[in-house]
Every structure is written in structure tokens, then in C-alpha cells.
Amino acid sequence: MLGRESPPPPAFTLKKGTRVPPPLPGPPEGSGNLLHAQDTAVGVCDLAGALRKAAATAKALDPSTYCESPVYSPDLCPNMIAAQAKLVYQLNKYYTERCQARKAAIAKTIREVCKVVSDVLKEVEVQEPRFISSLSEIDARYEGLEVISPTEFEVVLYLNQMGVFNFVDDGSLPGCAVLKLSDGRKRSMSLWVEFITASGYLSARKIRSRFQTLVAQAVDKCSYRDVVKMIADTSEVKLRIRERYVVQITPAFKCTGIWPRSAAQWPMPHIPWPGPNRVAEVKAEGFNLLSKECYSLTGKQSSAESDAWVLQFGEAENRLLMGGCRNKCLSVLKTLRDRHLELPGQPLNNYHMKTLLLYECEKHPRETDWDEACLGDRLNGILLQLISCLQCRRCPHYFLPNLDLFQGKPHSALESAAKQTWRLAREILTNPKSLDKL
């Protein structure tokens, strides 16, 4: 059981203020013009507007662009409706041909990877029964497995909790929290007694270190030892499989029935999405505490760094993205990233795309904004927001806005990604048929 430190501050205080993003802070000197998060900066308005106007003008001269039965809108002339329809058509075609192929290939890889990981974890469990594999296939989907990229995966190994710990989340460790014994006299009641520090904290790093030793031994004994090896020079547990795939196995605790204070500003009171019922579902879903390196603490040689657990909201985020064309939009974004934004320095990953999609849901709270016909508009909005974040060199976590997802990324890599994303957005905006080649 995980509880809060007593007495806790108000857990669900909704603070007034502007949701981030938008707006985002200005860039450092010399970084060039900004593309503002709300698309209100002159750069975005003028350039994106000019591109739309140019495309509309060209199409207005071509009678074949008019829809046979256009949907009436007082704000759009027929040629603009046709342009939107063409973009949606091309995106649906892209989804069918590119995104579905990506999904099928990844599903095949996951089955191959999970056979190896399951075999390793069985050996771990023989050595140490406290680390029981929670990797299971349900409805053709592996619970606890996250796809980082087509060749990178993370498996979350949920641990059993015995002993009462307080969940301490005071904001001093961005993106992290600590677990502290509620009563020092109950130390012997904990399943993880040898990993509790003198101060009463359950050390994430100590548990991870023990798990790493067990996995290294299991790799040497498992039936797949010829195709799997441990990756050295990291405190995290990472396996390289068949020299093609990397799998990180992360010990974790699942936390339900509580919500982090550092995420208490969500949902913002002036934003109607996602609505009270969905908010209640998401908060009931809870979050995970992961034993992994926290980049916001990198370089801080302190006991807090080794004790800290990383907050993760994967299931809550997936629940928010249910309905409309949200998941289709995310699939298109992931495919575009894998094919065109896999750049030196690894500035972008699929979690950045997921985060910006969640912000786009706030900016367009009505369900009608997520009809299939709006897919092109939503995609363009997210790509422009991504450019803004890259140029600002800041991408706030959706639930934890004090946590910057670009922290530690090389500035040159972020700048290159901004330029490449703009080329991609401009191509899609001005010539939807370019998706055939993207």
C-alpha cells in the first residue's frame, strides 16, 4: 500500500494560470524567430496563412478541385473544402499503407522480443521470487510493454508491495517522488527491507542494482543466451537482442487511488476537456513509479537521486486518447517521426508526439474537432506546435509541466529537428500528394 506523508498538503488544488504549452518561453538569444505555441506569432500566422492562401489560389484555377457535393461551411469556399478533403484522403491512404505496415512489423518484432524477455525473466524468478514477471499477452497485446521506436522497447516489471510507505511528492525532484516508511518500526514488515535506507526511504537504485545482477546471471543461463546480451555502462537493465533490438526492463510499483501533488494542476479549470467523468477515470487509473535514471536529476550527486522513483502516466495518457481520430493521428505522427525525424542526437521520440497530441486535445476540446474530416487540421497544428517547442528548446510534460522533456538534448540536434519538421509540415500543407512519398 502506498500512502501520503502525514499530514499532506491539499492534493488536488487547481491553480489558476495559463496551461503550458501554450505559451512557451522565448528562445535564447540568436536562436531565430519563434513559432508560438498558440500559432499567434507573426511567423506562423503569416507563413502558414500564406501557404494556405497560395495553395487555395492555385486550386481555385483548377475546376477539378471542386467537390461534387461539398459540405457547406460559411467560412470555406468550395476549393478550400476540396483541399481539406484531399488532405484527409491522402492521410487515410498514408495510414492504411504506411502506418498499418509499421504496426504489423512492430507486432511481429514484439512477439519475437517477448519470447526472449519472458525466458530471461523466468530465470530471474527462479533466483529471486520477489521479481515475478508481469509481462502477459492480453487480446493480442502485451501488457506492460511500451514501444519506444521500431527497434527499442521498454518492459515494466510490476513489483509486489509489502509494508506501508508514504508517497512523498513535494516538487523538489522534478518528475520524481520518493517512498518513505510511514513508521520506522515497520521496517521488518517490508518485502524489500534490505533496500530501505537509514533515512527510511525505499531506494530505487538499490532495487535496480540487485535486479541488474539477477538479469545478468539469467542471460547466461536462459535458452536464448546466444542471441541476447546485457548492455554495459548503464545503471539501467537493458538487453540487446539479435544485435537489432534493445529492450529496457524496468522494475516499478503501480499506484492506484492516489494522484501526485506535482500533477495537481491538471485539469486546468478553464479548459473543458476532458470532462469530469473522464478526469475521474484517469485519476482512478493512477500512475507508475519506475526505477530508472531520472534525467532531471542528472549530475546531482545526492542521496535523493538514488532514492527517487520516476513518475509515469502511460495508462492514464492512453485513456485520454480514446475516441475520435486521436489514435489515428498519433499513429501518423509516429510513422512520420520514424521515417523522417530519426536524427543524430535523438532529439525526438514518440513520447514527444504523444505529449503534443494531448496538448492539441486541450486546444480543440470538442469531440467534433476530432472527426475524421479534421485529421489534417489536427496534424498540422501538432507539427507547428512541435516546431515551436524545438525552437524554444522546451517541451513540458503534459501532467508535470515543470518537467522539460527536451532536457539534456543537444541544442544543435533540436535545431536540426525544427528545420526538418518545418520541411515536413510545409510539404504536407502545400502538397498533400507528397504523402505518397513520405
Tab-separated table of C-alpha atoms in Angstrom:
chain	number	residue	atom	x	y	z
A	1	MET	CA	0.000	0.000	0.000
A	2	LEU	CA	1.266	3.439	-0.887
A	3	GLY	CA	0.063	6.355	1.217
A	4	ARG	CA	0.807	10.054	1.505
A	5	GLU	CA	3.102	11.592	4.080
A	6	SER	CA	1.035	12.795	7.005
A	7	PRO	CA	-0.250	15.456	7.134
A	8	PRO	CA	-0.268	16.091	3.355
A	9	PRO	CA	-0.879	19.448	1.672
A	10	PRO	CA	-4.082	19.685	-0.399
A	11	ALA	CA	-3.644	17.080	-3.111
A	12	PHE	CA	-5.971	18.426	-5.768
A	13	THR	CA	-5.629	22.198	-5.591
A	14	LEU	CA	-6.372	23.609	-9.028
A	15	LYS	CA	-4.077	26.511	-9.615
A	16	LYS	CA	-5.015	29.435	-11.774
A	17	GLY	CA	-2.745	30.207	-14.659
A	18	THR	CA	-2.037	29.559	-18.293
A	19	ARG	CA	-1.695	25.961	-19.447
A	20	VAL	CA	1.717	25.127	-20.912
A	21	PRO	CA	2.129	24.873	-23.740
A	22	PRO	CA	0.910	27.452	-24.819
A	23	PRO	CA	2.570	29.850	-24.267
A	24	LEU	CA	6.192	28.752	-24.252
A	25	PRO	CA	9.123	30.891	-23.090
A	26	GLY	CA	11.169	32.745	-25.647
A	27	PRO	CA	14.284	31.151	-27.119
A	28	PRO	CA	17.820	32.033	-26.149
A	29	GLU	CA	19.419	34.922	-27.997
A	30	GLY	CA	20.385	34.148	-31.543
A	31	SER	CA	18.076	31.192	-31.918
A	32	GLY	CA	15.950	32.859	-34.594
A	33	ASN	CA	12.258	33.629	-34.916
A	34	LEU	CA	9.783	31.720	-32.766
A	35	LEU	CA	6.810	29.751	-33.928
A	36	HIS	CA	4.485	30.482	-30.999
A	37	ALA	CA	2.653	27.646	-29.281
A	38	GLN	CA	-0.789	29.108	-29.989
A	39	ASP	CA	0.066	29.833	-33.599
A	40	THR	CA	-0.337	33.535	-32.829
A	41	ALA	CA	3.218	34.609	-33.546
A	42	VAL	CA	3.701	36.535	-36.751
A	43	GLY	CA	5.971	33.803	-38.148
A	44	VAL	CA	3.348	31.075	-38.001
A	45	CYS	CA	0.340	33.192	-38.917
A	46	ASP	CA	1.984	34.871	-41.878
A	47	LEU	CA	3.817	31.848	-43.213
A	48	ALA	CA	1.159	29.212	-42.631
A	49	GLY	CA	-1.516	31.642	-43.823
A	50	ALA	CA	0.470	32.470	-46.929
A	51	LEU	CA	0.965	28.806	-47.713
A	52	ARG	CA	-2.753	28.097	-47.354
A	53	LYS	CA	-3.639	31.117	-49.487
A	54	ALA	CA	-1.169	30.100	-52.202
A	55	ALA	CA	-2.485	26.556	-52.254
A	56	ALA	CA	-6.078	27.791	-52.350
A	57	THR	CA	-5.334	30.223	-55.182
A	58	ALA	CA	-3.722	27.523	-57.281
A	59	LYS	CA	-6.613	25.166	-56.738
A	60	ALA	CA	-9.204	27.873	-57.449
A	61	LEU	CA	-7.919	27.987	-61.032
A	62	ASP	CA	-8.486	24.259	-61.427
A	63	PRO	CA	-12.178	23.298	-61.714
A	64	SER	CA	-11.340	19.659	-60.993
A	65	THR	CA	-10.592	20.580	-57.364
A	66	TYR	CA	-14.229	21.399	-56.603
A	67	CYS	CA	-16.107	18.701	-54.714
A	68	GLU	CA	-19.100	17.206	-56.490
A	69	SER	CA	-21.098	17.521	-53.255
A	70	PRO	CA	-19.136	19.823	-50.938
A	71	VAL	CA	-20.121	20.131	-47.290
A	72	TYR	CA	-21.494	23.623	-46.696
A	73	SER	CA	-19.474	25.903	-44.474
A	74	PRO	CA	-19.859	29.697	-44.351
A	75	ASP	CA	-16.128	30.005	-43.618
A	76	LEU	CA	-14.794	27.920	-46.504
A	77	CYS	CA	-15.156	28.326	-50.232
A	78	PRO	CA	-15.541	25.092	-52.221
A	79	ASN	CA	-11.890	24.952	-53.281
A	80	MET	CA	-10.761	25.086	-49.638
A	81	ILE	CA	-13.195	22.299	-48.741
A	82	ALA	CA	-11.733	20.297	-51.600
A	83	ALA	CA	-8.186	20.956	-50.363
A	84	GLN	CA	-9.144	19.710	-46.890
A	85	ALA	CA	-10.858	16.658	-48.350
A	86	LYS	CA	-7.796	15.837	-50.444
A	87	LEU	CA	-5.506	16.086	-47.413
A	88	VAL	CA	-7.756	13.800	-45.362
A	89	TYR	CA	-7.925	11.345	-48.264
A	90	GLN	CA	-4.126	11.295	-48.560
A	91	LEU	CA	-3.711	10.909	-44.783
A	92	ASN	CA	-6.123	7.967	-44.698
A	93	LYS	CA	-4.214	6.407	-47.563
A	94	TYR	CA	-0.947	7.026	-45.682
A	95	TYR	CA	-2.433	5.450	-42.560
A	96	THR	CA	-3.528	2.345	-44.474
A	97	GLU	CA	-0.291	1.879	-46.416
A	98	ARG	CA	2.431	3.165	-44.077
A	99	CYS	CA	1.049	3.190	-40.526
A	100	GLN	CA	-0.631	-0.208	-40.681
A	101	ALA	CA	2.516	-1.722	-42.198
A	102	ARG	CA	4.554	-0.185	-39.350
A	103	LYS	CA	2.141	-1.612	-36.770
A	104	ALA	CA	2.273	-5.090	-38.317
A	105	ALA	CA	6.087	-5.080	-38.429
A	106	ILE	CA	6.320	-3.896	-34.805
A	107	ALA	CA	3.773	-6.512	-33.661
A	108	LYS	CA	5.923	-9.227	-35.237
A	109	THR	CA	9.039	-7.829	-33.543
A	110	ILE	CA	7.250	-7.645	-30.176
A	111	ARG	CA	6.338	-11.332	-30.324
A	112	GLU	CA	9.961	-12.200	-31.060
A	113	VAL	CA	11.335	-9.900	-28.356
A	114	CYS	CA	8.847	-11.002	-25.688
A	115	LYS	CA	9.795	-14.675	-26.126
A	116	VAL	CA	13.367	-13.792	-25.206
A	117	VAL	CA	12.462	-11.403	-22.370
A	118	SER	CA	9.964	-13.879	-20.859
A	119	ASP	CA	12.613	-16.596	-20.856
A	120	VAL	CA	15.116	-14.298	-19.120
A	121	LEU	CA	12.557	-13.220	-16.511
A	122	LYS	CA	11.652	-16.838	-15.750
A	123	GLU	CA	15.287	-17.435	-14.847
A	124	VAL	CA	15.262	-14.278	-12.699
A	125	GLU	CA	12.183	-15.515	-10.823
A	126	VAL	CA	13.877	-18.863	-10.094
A	127	GLN	CA	16.762	-16.991	-8.454
A	128	GLU	CA	14.682	-14.330	-6.713
A	129	PRO	CA	10.899	-14.916	-6.248
A	130	ARG	CA	10.308	-11.257	-5.357
A	131	PHE	CA	10.865	-10.314	-9.024
A	132	ILE	CA	7.869	-12.021	-10.640
A	133	SER	CA	7.342	-11.353	-14.345
A	134	SER	CA	4.188	-9.362	-15.059
A	135	LEU	CA	4.669	-9.488	-18.850
A	136	SER	CA	1.491	-11.055	-20.209
A	137	GLU	CA	-0.375	-11.142	-23.507
A	138	ILE	CA	-3.991	-9.953	-23.341
A	139	ASP	CA	-6.117	-9.658	-26.506
A	140	ALA	CA	-3.027	-9.887	-28.740
A	141	ARG	CA	-1.394	-7.045	-26.788
A	142	TYR	CA	1.403	-7.324	-24.253
A	143	GLU	CA	0.549	-5.531	-21.033
A	144	GLY	CA	3.443	-3.582	-19.572
A	145	LEU	CA	5.322	-3.205	-22.860
A	146	GLU	CA	5.944	0.232	-24.345
A	147	VAL	CA	7.181	0.793	-27.905
A	148	ILE	CA	9.872	3.496	-27.885
A	149	SER	CA	10.731	3.009	-31.578
A	150	PRO	CA	10.547	0.074	-34.032
A	151	THR	CA	13.792	-1.258	-32.529
A	152	GLU	CA	13.514	-0.030	-28.910
A	153	PHE	CA	11.122	-1.274	-26.251
A	154	GLU	CA	10.531	-0.949	-22.514
A	155	VAL	CA	9.059	-3.708	-20.368
A	156	VAL	CA	7.686	-2.627	-16.985
A	157	LEU	CA	8.075	-5.286	-14.298
A	158	TYR	CA	5.480	-4.603	-11.590
A	159	LEU	CA	6.690	-5.433	-8.088
A	160	ASN	CA	4.605	-6.612	-5.153
A	161	GLN	CA	4.433	-4.109	-2.320
A	162	MET	CA	4.568	-5.184	1.311
A	163	GLY	CA	4.926	-2.673	4.108
A	164	VAL	CA	3.346	0.764	4.319
A	165	PHE	CA	5.198	3.588	2.541
A	166	ASN	CA	4.276	7.231	2.237
A	167	PHE	CA	4.347	8.670	-1.262
A	168	VAL	CA	6.373	11.886	-0.927
A	169	ASP	CA	5.961	14.256	-3.841
A	170	ASP	CA	6.966	17.767	-2.785
A	171	GLY	CA	8.199	19.046	-6.170
A	172	SER	CA	11.874	19.133	-5.160
A	173	LEU	CA	12.622	16.306	-7.612
A	174	PRO	CA	11.003	17.222	-10.984
A	175	GLY	CA	9.293	14.168	-12.466
A	176	CYS	CA	10.176	12.026	-9.449
A	177	ALA	CA	8.957	11.044	-5.992
A	178	VAL	CA	10.258	9.019	-3.076
A	179	LEU	CA	8.774	6.259	-0.942
A	180	LYS	CA	9.320	6.560	2.809
A	181	LEU	CA	8.383	4.160	5.565
A	182	SER	CA	5.366	5.500	7.432
A	183	ASP	CA	6.711	4.028	10.654
A	184	GLY	CA	10.364	3.062	11.126
A	185	ARG	CA	9.324	0.247	13.422
A	186	LYS	CA	7.592	-1.463	10.474
A	187	ARG	CA	10.844	-1.825	8.520
A	188	SER	CA	10.954	-5.589	9.074
A	189	MET	CA	7.434	-5.918	7.617
A	190	SER	CA	8.587	-4.737	4.209
A	191	LEU	CA	9.267	-7.258	1.459
A	192	TRP	CA	12.182	-5.006	0.398
A	193	VAL	CA	13.711	-4.460	3.824
A	194	GLU	CA	17.358	-4.578	2.646
A	195	PHE	CA	16.707	-1.785	0.096
A	196	ILE	CA	15.443	0.696	2.686
A	197	THR	CA	17.974	3.400	3.550
A	198	ALA	CA	18.887	4.569	7.045
A	199	SER	CA	16.558	7.530	6.484
A	200	GLY	CA	13.659	5.183	5.789
A	201	TYR	CA	13.488	5.625	2.011
A	202	LEU	CA	13.000	2.719	-0.374
A	203	SER	CA	15.945	3.155	-2.760
A	204	ALA	CA	15.045	2.803	-6.430
A	205	ARG	CA	18.709	2.464	-7.408
A	206	LYS	CA	19.423	-0.301	-4.876
A	207	ILE	CA	16.500	-2.351	-6.171
A	208	ARG	CA	17.596	-1.725	-9.763
A	209	SER	CA	21.174	-2.737	-8.977
A	210	ARG	CA	20.034	-6.025	-7.465
A	211	PHE	CA	17.718	-6.659	-10.421
A	212	GLN	CA	20.545	-5.921	-12.868
A	213	THR	CA	22.741	-8.567	-11.213
A	214	LEU	CA	19.931	-11.124	-11.410
A	215	VAL	CA	19.246	-10.401	-15.098
A	216	ALA	CA	22.951	-10.698	-15.970
A	217	GLN	CA	23.004	-14.147	-14.378
A	218	ALA	CA	19.745	-15.133	-16.077
A	219	VAL	CA	21.055	-14.117	-19.517
A	220	ASP	CA	23.907	-16.609	-19.140
A	221	LYS	CA	21.510	-19.416	-18.212
A	222	CYS	CA	18.477	-18.834	-20.458
A	223	SER	CA	17.822	-20.792	-23.649
A	224	TYR	CA	18.315	-17.639	-25.773
A	225	ARG	CA	21.797	-16.860	-24.405
A	226	ASP	CA	23.280	-16.970	-27.927
A	227	VAL	CA	21.120	-14.067	-29.167
A	228	VAL	CA	20.821	-11.839	-26.090
A	229	LYS	CA	23.370	-9.861	-24.063
A	230	MET	CA	23.377	-7.169	-21.406
A	231	ILE	CA	24.249	-3.608	-22.361
A	232	ALA	CA	27.039	-2.320	-20.111
A	233	ASP	CA	27.892	1.230	-18.959
A	234	THR	CA	24.417	1.999	-17.609
A	235	SER	CA	22.697	1.533	-14.263
A	236	GLU	CA	19.533	0.509	-16.104
A	237	VAL	CA	18.705	-3.031	-17.168
A	238	LYS	CA	18.999	-3.137	-20.960
A	239	LEU	CA	19.205	-6.133	-23.267
A	240	ARG	CA	20.391	-6.245	-26.864
A	241	ILE	CA	18.578	-8.979	-28.793
A	242	ARG	CA	19.858	-10.403	-32.089
A	243	GLU	CA	22.012	-7.267	-32.455
A	244	ARG	CA	18.893	-5.487	-33.734
A	245	TYR	CA	16.650	-4.671	-30.809
A	246	VAL	CA	17.132	-3.001	-27.428
A	247	VAL	CA	14.789	-3.792	-24.540
A	248	GLN	CA	14.870	-1.975	-21.221
A	249	ILE	CA	13.345	-3.879	-18.286
A	250	THR	CA	12.218	-1.502	-15.538
A	251	PRO	CA	11.107	-2.500	-12.021
A	252	ALA	CA	8.047	-0.499	-10.975
A	253	PHE	CA	5.224	-0.058	-8.492
A	254	LYS	CA	1.678	0.544	-9.706
A	255	CYS	CA	-0.071	3.311	-7.763
A	256	THR	CA	-3.855	3.498	-7.797
A	257	GLY	CA	-6.237	5.523	-5.676
A	258	ILE	CA	-3.869	8.489	-5.296
A	259	TRP	CA	-2.770	11.298	-7.593
A	260	PRO	CA	0.592	13.151	-7.452
A	261	ARG	CA	0.641	16.644	-5.986
A	262	SER	CA	3.042	17.692	-8.747
A	263	ALA	CA	0.228	16.913	-11.218
A	264	ALA	CA	-2.483	18.604	-9.121
A	265	GLN	CA	-2.840	21.483	-11.611
A	266	TRP	CA	-4.456	19.005	-14.046
A	267	PRO	CA	-7.059	19.502	-15.317
A	268	MET	CA	-6.926	23.265	-15.692
A	269	PRO	CA	-10.249	24.756	-14.510
A	270	HIS	CA	-10.815	26.926	-17.600
A	271	ILE	CA	-10.304	24.091	-20.118
A	272	PRO	CA	-13.428	21.976	-20.826
A	273	TRP	CA	-11.523	18.889	-21.978
A	274	PRO	CA	-11.555	16.042	-20.994
A	275	GLY	CA	-14.657	16.486	-18.817
A	276	PRO	CA	-15.311	15.425	-15.199
A	277	ASN	CA	-16.152	11.759	-15.909
A	278	ARG	CA	-13.002	11.128	-17.921
A	279	VAL	CA	-10.915	13.022	-15.344
A	280	ALA	CA	-12.259	10.710	-12.620
A	281	GLU	CA	-11.399	7.646	-14.750
A	282	VAL	CA	-7.869	8.889	-15.392
A	283	LYS	CA	-7.167	9.680	-11.743
A	284	ALA	CA	-8.546	6.289	-10.717
A	285	GLU	CA	-6.173	4.694	-13.261
A	286	GLY	CA	-3.331	6.275	-11.324
A	287	PHE	CA	0.315	6.151	-12.345
A	288	ASN	CA	3.510	4.096	-12.078
A	289	LEU	CA	6.710	4.643	-10.135
A	290	LEU	CA	9.668	3.424	-12.196
A	291	SER	CA	13.168	2.537	-11.065
A	292	LYS	CA	15.143	4.215	-13.848
A	293	GLU	CA	17.552	7.074	-14.366
A	294	CYS	CA	15.863	10.450	-13.969
A	295	TYR	CA	17.377	12.941	-16.405
A	296	SER	CA	16.148	15.933	-14.412
A	297	LEU	CA	18.484	14.787	-11.611
A	298	THR	CA	21.498	14.036	-13.796
A	299	GLY	CA	24.646	15.492	-12.301
A	300	LYS	CA	23.130	15.948	-8.850
A	301	GLN	CA	25.190	13.563	-6.768
A	302	SER	CA	22.786	13.225	-3.886
A	303	SER	CA	21.046	10.503	-1.951
A	304	ALA	CA	17.757	11.819	-3.325
A	305	GLU	CA	18.853	10.857	-6.834
A	306	SER	CA	19.415	7.216	-5.863
A	307	ASP	CA	16.231	7.007	-3.800
A	308	ALA	CA	13.954	8.703	-6.354
A	309	TRP	CA	11.352	6.892	-8.447
A	310	VAL	CA	10.297	8.283	-11.841
A	311	LEU	CA	6.611	9.139	-12.309
A	312	GLN	CA	4.981	7.617	-15.388
A	313	PHE	CA	1.385	8.051	-16.647
A	314	GLY	CA	1.206	5.681	-19.620
A	315	GLU	CA	-2.205	4.131	-18.938
A	316	ALA	CA	-3.760	7.483	-17.985
A	317	GLU	CA	-2.497	9.028	-21.245
A	318	ASN	CA	-3.847	6.133	-23.306
A	319	ARG	CA	-7.266	6.548	-21.699
A	320	LEU	CA	-7.300	10.259	-22.595
A	321	LEU	CA	-6.575	9.480	-26.246
A	322	MET	CA	-9.581	7.216	-26.688
A	323	GLY	CA	-12.211	8.360	-29.183
A	324	GLY	CA	-12.289	10.260	-32.470
A	325	CYS	CA	-9.233	10.269	-34.713
A	326	ARG	CA	-6.790	10.793	-31.826
A	327	ASN	CA	-5.081	7.403	-32.025
A	328	LYS	CA	-5.009	7.533	-35.815
A	329	CYS	CA	-3.349	10.961	-35.579
A	330	LEU	CA	-0.782	9.552	-33.125
A	331	SER	CA	-0.066	6.631	-35.451
A	332	VAL	CA	0.590	9.037	-38.348
A	333	LEU	CA	2.874	11.173	-36.154
A	334	LYS	CA	4.863	8.141	-35.004
A	335	THR	CA	5.270	6.916	-38.563
A	336	LEU	CA	6.432	10.331	-39.783
A	337	ARG	CA	8.898	10.505	-36.883
A	338	ASP	CA	10.315	7.044	-37.556
A	339	ARG	CA	10.745	7.740	-41.268
A	340	HIS	CA	11.882	11.384	-41.277
A	341	LEU	CA	12.772	12.611	-37.768
A	342	GLU	CA	15.168	9.902	-36.594
A	343	LEU	CA	18.086	12.344	-36.368
A	344	PRO	CA	21.597	12.456	-34.837
A	345	GLY	CA	21.439	13.234	-31.137
A	346	GLN	CA	17.997	11.589	-30.847
A	347	PRO	CA	16.145	14.905	-30.263
A	348	LEU	CA	12.674	13.412	-30.804
A	349	ASN	CA	10.954	10.254	-29.683
A	350	ASN	CA	7.383	9.033	-29.909
A	351	TYR	CA	6.592	10.248	-26.396
A	352	HIS	CA	7.111	13.845	-27.552
A	353	MET	CA	4.478	13.216	-30.235
A	354	LYS	CA	2.074	11.732	-27.697
A	355	THR	CA	2.587	14.704	-25.359
A	356	LEU	CA	1.871	17.311	-28.051
A	357	LEU	CA	-1.208	15.368	-29.134
A	358	LEU	CA	-2.545	15.689	-25.573
A	359	TYR	CA	-1.978	19.453	-25.666
A	360	GLU	CA	-3.766	19.587	-29.021
A	361	CYS	CA	-6.759	17.878	-27.369
A	362	GLU	CA	-6.903	20.757	-24.886
A	363	LYS	CA	-6.688	23.353	-27.647
A	364	HIS	CA	-9.548	21.611	-29.501
A	365	PRO	CA	-11.799	20.294	-26.709
A	366	ARG	CA	-14.943	19.477	-28.727
A	367	GLU	CA	-15.376	15.910	-29.952
A	368	THR	CA	-16.384	17.279	-33.370
A	369	ASP	CA	-12.841	18.701	-33.613
A	370	TRP	CA	-11.655	15.086	-33.748
A	371	ASP	CA	-13.893	13.819	-36.523
A	372	GLU	CA	-12.077	12.052	-39.361
A	373	ALA	CA	-12.572	15.140	-41.536
A	374	CYS	CA	-10.432	17.181	-39.093
A	375	LEU	CA	-7.425	14.843	-39.155
A	376	GLY	CA	-5.397	17.117	-41.452
A	377	ASP	CA	-6.003	20.221	-39.333
A	378	ARG	CA	-5.042	18.427	-36.122
A	379	LEU	CA	-1.862	17.024	-37.685
A	380	ASN	CA	-0.791	20.439	-38.983
A	381	GLY	CA	-1.475	22.013	-35.581
A	382	ILE	CA	0.701	19.465	-33.799
A	383	LEU	CA	3.569	19.786	-36.276
A	384	LEU	CA	3.557	23.595	-35.902
A	385	GLN	CA	3.489	23.213	-32.114
A	386	LEU	CA	6.403	20.788	-32.346
A	387	ILE	CA	8.443	23.337	-34.325
A	388	SER	CA	7.691	25.926	-31.650
A	389	CYS	CA	8.835	23.629	-28.849
A	390	LEU	CA	12.005	22.677	-30.712
A	391	GLN	CA	12.938	26.303	-31.316
A	392	CYS	CA	12.141	27.203	-27.696
A	393	ARG	CA	14.175	24.141	-26.648
A	394	ARG	CA	11.442	23.229	-24.198
A	395	CYS	CA	8.664	20.636	-24.236
A	396	PRO	CA	6.750	20.449	-20.923
A	397	HIS	CA	5.435	17.080	-19.782
A	398	TYR	CA	1.638	17.023	-20.074
A	399	PHE	CA	0.882	16.162	-16.440
A	400	LEU	CA	4.105	17.552	-14.930
A	401	PRO	CA	4.687	20.935	-16.638
A	402	ASN	CA	7.804	21.622	-14.546
A	403	LEU	CA	9.474	18.663	-16.245
A	404	ASP	CA	11.096	19.526	-19.591
A	405	LEU	CA	11.132	16.560	-21.988
A	406	PHE	CA	13.943	18.195	-24.003
A	407	GLN	CA	16.268	18.459	-21.007
A	408	GLY	CA	19.714	17.166	-21.867
A	409	LYS	CA	19.105	17.162	-25.628
A	410	PRO	CA	21.868	18.859	-27.687
A	411	HIS	CA	20.770	22.297	-28.920
A	412	SER	CA	22.140	21.575	-32.376
A	413	ALA	CA	20.013	18.412	-32.580
A	414	LEU	CA	16.874	20.336	-31.567
A	415	GLU	CA	17.587	22.993	-34.190
A	416	SER	CA	18.065	20.366	-36.892
A	417	ALA	CA	14.821	18.700	-35.850
A	418	ALA	CA	12.982	22.049	-36.041
A	419	LYS	CA	14.177	22.613	-39.610
A	420	GLN	CA	13.331	19.079	-40.687
A	421	THR	CA	9.880	19.252	-39.061
A	422	TRP	CA	9.173	22.536	-40.853
A	423	ARG	CA	10.117	20.986	-44.211
A	424	LEU	CA	7.789	18.103	-43.440
A	425	ALA	CA	4.878	20.350	-42.370
A	426	ARG	CA	5.301	22.640	-45.389
A	427	GLU	CA	5.355	19.681	-47.765
A	428	ILE	CA	2.180	18.162	-46.305
A	429	LEU	CA	0.400	21.533	-46.149
A	430	THR	CA	1.126	22.668	-49.692
A	431	ASN	CA	1.113	19.310	-51.467
A	432	PRO	CA	-0.930	16.538	-49.784
A	433	LYS	CA	0.068	14.112	-52.561
A	434	SER	CA	3.623	14.280	-51.206
A	435	LEU	CA	2.424	11.824	-48.538
A	436	ASP	CA	2.716	9.138	-51.208
A	437	LYS	CA	6.491	9.532	-50.966
A	438	LEU	CA	6.886	10.378	-47.268
